[in-house]
Short mmCIF file of C-alpha atoms in Angstrom, two decimals:
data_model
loop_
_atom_site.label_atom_id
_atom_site.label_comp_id
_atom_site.label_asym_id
_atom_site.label_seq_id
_atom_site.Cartn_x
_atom_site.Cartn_y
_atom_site.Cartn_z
CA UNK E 1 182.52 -12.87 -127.97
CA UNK E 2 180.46 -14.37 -130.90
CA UNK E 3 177.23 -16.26 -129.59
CA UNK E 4 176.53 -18.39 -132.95
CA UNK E 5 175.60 -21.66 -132.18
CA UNK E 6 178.37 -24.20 -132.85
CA UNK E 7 177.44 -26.53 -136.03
CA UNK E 8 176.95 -29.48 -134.21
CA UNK E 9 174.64 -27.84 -131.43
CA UNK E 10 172.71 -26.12 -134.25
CA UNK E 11 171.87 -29.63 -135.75
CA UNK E 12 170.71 -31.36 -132.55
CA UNK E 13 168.25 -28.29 -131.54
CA UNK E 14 166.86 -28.80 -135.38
CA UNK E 15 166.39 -33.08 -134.66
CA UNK E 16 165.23 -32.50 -131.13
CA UNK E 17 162.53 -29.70 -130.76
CA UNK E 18 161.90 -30.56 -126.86
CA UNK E 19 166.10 -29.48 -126.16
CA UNK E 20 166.92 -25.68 -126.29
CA UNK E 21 170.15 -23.90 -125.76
CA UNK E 22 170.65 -21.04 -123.68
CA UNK E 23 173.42 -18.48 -121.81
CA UNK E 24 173.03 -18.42 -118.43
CA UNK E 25 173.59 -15.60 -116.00
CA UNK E 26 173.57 -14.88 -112.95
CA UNK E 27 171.12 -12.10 -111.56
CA UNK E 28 170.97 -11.71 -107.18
CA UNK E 29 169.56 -14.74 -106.16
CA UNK E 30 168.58 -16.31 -109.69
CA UNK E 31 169.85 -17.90 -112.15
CA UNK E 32 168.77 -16.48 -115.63
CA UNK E 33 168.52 -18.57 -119.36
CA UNK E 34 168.88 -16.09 -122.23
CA UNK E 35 168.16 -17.97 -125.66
CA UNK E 36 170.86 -18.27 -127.86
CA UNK E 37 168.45 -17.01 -130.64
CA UNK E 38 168.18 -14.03 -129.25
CA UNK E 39 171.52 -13.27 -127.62
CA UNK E 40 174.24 -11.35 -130.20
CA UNK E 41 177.43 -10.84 -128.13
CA UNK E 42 179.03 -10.54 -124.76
CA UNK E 43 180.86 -7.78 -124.19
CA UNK E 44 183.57 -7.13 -120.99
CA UNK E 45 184.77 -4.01 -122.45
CA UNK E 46 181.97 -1.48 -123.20
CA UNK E 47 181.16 2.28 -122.79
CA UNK E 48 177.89 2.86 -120.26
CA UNK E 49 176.56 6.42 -120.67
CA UNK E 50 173.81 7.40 -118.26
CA UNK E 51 170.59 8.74 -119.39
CA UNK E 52 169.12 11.69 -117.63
CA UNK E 53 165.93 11.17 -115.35
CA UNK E 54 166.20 7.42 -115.35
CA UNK E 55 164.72 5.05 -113.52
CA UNK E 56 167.37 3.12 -111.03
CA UNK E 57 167.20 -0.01 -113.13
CA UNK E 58 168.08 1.83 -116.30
CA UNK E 59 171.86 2.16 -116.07
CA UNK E 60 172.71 4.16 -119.18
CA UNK E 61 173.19 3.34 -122.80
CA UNK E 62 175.64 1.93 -125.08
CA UNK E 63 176.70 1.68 -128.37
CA UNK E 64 176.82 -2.12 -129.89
CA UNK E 65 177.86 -1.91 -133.54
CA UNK E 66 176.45 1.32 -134.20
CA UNK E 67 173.44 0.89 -132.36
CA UNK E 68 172.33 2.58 -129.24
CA UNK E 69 171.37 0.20 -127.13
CA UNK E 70 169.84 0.45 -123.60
CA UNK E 71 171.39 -1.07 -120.39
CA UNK E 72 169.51 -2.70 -117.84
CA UNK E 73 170.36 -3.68 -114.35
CA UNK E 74 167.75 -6.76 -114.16
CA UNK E 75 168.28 -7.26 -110.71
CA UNK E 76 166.77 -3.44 -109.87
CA UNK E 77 164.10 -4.30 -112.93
CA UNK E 78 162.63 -7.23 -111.15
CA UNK E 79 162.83 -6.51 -107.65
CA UNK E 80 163.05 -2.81 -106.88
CA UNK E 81 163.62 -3.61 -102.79
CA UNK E 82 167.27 -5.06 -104.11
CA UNK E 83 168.62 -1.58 -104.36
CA UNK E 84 168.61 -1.70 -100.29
CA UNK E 85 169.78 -5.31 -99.91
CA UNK E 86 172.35 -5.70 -101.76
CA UNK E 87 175.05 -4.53 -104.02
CA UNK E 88 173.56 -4.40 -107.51
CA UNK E 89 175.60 -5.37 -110.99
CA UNK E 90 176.12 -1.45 -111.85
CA UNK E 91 177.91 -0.73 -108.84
CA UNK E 92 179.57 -4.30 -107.98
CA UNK E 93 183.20 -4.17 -107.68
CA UNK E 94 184.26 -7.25 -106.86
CA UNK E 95 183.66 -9.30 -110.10
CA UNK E 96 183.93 -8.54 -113.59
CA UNK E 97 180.60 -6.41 -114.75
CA UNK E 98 179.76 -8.14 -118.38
CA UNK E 99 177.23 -6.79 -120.91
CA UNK E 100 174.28 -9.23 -122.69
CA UNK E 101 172.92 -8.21 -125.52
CA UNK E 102 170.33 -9.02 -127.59
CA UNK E 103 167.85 -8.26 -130.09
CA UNK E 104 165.02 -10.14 -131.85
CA UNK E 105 165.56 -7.86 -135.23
CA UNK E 106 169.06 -7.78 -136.57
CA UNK E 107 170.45 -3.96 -137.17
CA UNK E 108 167.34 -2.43 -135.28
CA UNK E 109 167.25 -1.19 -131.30
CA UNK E 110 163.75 -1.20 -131.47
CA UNK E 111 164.14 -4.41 -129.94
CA UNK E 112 167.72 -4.96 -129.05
CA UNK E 113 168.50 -4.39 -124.90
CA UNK E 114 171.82 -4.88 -122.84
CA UNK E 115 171.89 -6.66 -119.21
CA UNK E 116 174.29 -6.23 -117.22
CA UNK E 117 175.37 -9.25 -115.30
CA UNK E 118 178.74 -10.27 -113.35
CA UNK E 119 180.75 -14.02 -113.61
CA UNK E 120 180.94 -15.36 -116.38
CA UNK E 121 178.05 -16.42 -118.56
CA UNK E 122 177.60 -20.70 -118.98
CA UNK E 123 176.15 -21.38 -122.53
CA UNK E 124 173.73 -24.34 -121.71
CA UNK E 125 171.39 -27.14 -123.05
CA UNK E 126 168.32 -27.90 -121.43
CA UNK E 127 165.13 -29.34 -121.48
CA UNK E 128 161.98 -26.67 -120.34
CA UNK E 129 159.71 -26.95 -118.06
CA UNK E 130 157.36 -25.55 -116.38
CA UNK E 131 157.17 -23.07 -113.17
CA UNK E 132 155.41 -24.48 -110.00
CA UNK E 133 152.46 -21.78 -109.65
CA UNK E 134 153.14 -20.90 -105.83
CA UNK E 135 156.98 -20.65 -106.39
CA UNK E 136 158.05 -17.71 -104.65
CA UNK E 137 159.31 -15.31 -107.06
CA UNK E 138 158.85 -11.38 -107.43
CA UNK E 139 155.96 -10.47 -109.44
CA UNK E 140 157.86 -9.06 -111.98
CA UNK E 141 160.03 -11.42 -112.58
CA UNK E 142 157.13 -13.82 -112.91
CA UNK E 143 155.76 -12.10 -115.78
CA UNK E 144 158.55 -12.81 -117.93
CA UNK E 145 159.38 -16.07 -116.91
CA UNK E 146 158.63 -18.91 -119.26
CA UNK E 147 159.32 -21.30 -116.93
CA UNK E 148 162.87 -23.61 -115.82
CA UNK E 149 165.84 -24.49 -118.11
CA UNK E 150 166.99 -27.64 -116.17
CA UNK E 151 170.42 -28.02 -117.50
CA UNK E 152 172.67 -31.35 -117.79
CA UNK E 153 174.83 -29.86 -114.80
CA UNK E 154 172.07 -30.16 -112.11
CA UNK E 155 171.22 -26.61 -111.93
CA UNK E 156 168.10 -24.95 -112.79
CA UNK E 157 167.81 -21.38 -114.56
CA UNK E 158 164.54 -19.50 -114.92
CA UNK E 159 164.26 -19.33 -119.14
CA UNK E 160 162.65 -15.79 -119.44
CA UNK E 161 160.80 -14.76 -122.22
CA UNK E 162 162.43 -11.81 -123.99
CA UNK E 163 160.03 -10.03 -125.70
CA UNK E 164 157.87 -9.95 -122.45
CA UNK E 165 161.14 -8.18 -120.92
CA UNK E 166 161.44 -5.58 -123.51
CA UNK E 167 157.50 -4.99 -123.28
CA UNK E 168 158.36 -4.87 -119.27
CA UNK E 169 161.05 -2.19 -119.67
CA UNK E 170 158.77 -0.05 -122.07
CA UNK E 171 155.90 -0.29 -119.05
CA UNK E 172 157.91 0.52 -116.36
CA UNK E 173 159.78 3.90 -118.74
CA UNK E 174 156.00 4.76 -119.59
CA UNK E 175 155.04 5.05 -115.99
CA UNK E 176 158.40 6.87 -115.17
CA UNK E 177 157.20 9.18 -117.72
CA UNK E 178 153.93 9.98 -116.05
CA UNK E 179 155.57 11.24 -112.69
CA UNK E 180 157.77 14.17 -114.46
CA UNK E 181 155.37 17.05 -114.88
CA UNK E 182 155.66 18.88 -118.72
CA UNK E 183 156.79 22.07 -117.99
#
């Protein structure tokens, strides 16, 4: 599925800096804006292959136009105590699992990262704004939320901020790391 902005979107965001458009997803109990800037493709057909030793919210690799690309299950990412409570994306069978992906440097994986995500993805306008500062969320997802993409139908996603995720990911691998002994 190509995620190009349609001409006539691409010319309002340009007139009206304040409006931003978005996919977004759901993830457990939240509702998740991707920006479009960022976002390259949706996939429902793709290959997962697991990587050895990985954390729970790392659920394999793929390859996205010749780039191997790692797979996250944000729901695990952001609140580890999910695993318990409910079904997560990876292992949901009841709805369609999708793939997002995206990637602030075209033709690199330095930066590029897949979520996994089921239902279908909603390609949105909305104004932002910001996060009340006692609104209950989990602290990680906090750190990578900008703040609310209040769309035109009523409902409010959290925007996150997408290099903060990819700096969250590379955290949480580093302290993985530390806990395997070198032989």
């Amino acid at each position: 599925m190509d995620t190009a902005l349609p001409s006539e979107c691409a010319d309002a965001a340009t007139m009206d800096p304040i409006t931003r458009a978005a996919y977004r997803i759901a993830c457990g109990p939240w509702l998740l804006a991707f920006n479009l800037e960022w976002a390259t493709h949706i996939s429902e057909a793709f290959s997962l292959n697991p990587i050895p030793r990985a954390p729970a919210w790392l659920a394999g690799c793929t390859n996205a136009d010749g780039l191997l690309v790692p797979v996250v299950d944000l729901l695990l990412l952001i609140d580890p105590r999910a695993q318990n409570a409910v079904q997560t994306v990876a292992t949901s069978r009841n709805e369609k699992v999708r793939l997002l992906l995206g990637s602030h440097s075209a033709g690199e994986n330095k930066e590029a990262i897949g979520l996994l995500f089921t239902g279908l993805p909603q390609q949105i306008r909305f104004t932002p704004q910001a996060l009340p500062p006692d609104m209950p969320l989990p602290a990680l997802l906090k750190t990578v939320a900008l703040g609310f993409a209040q769309a035109a139908d009523g409902l409010a996603a959290l925007e996150l901020d997408t290099r903060s995720l990819i700096d969250l990911c590379m955290g949480q691998l580093d302290t993985a790391d530390e806990l395997f002994v070198s032989p």
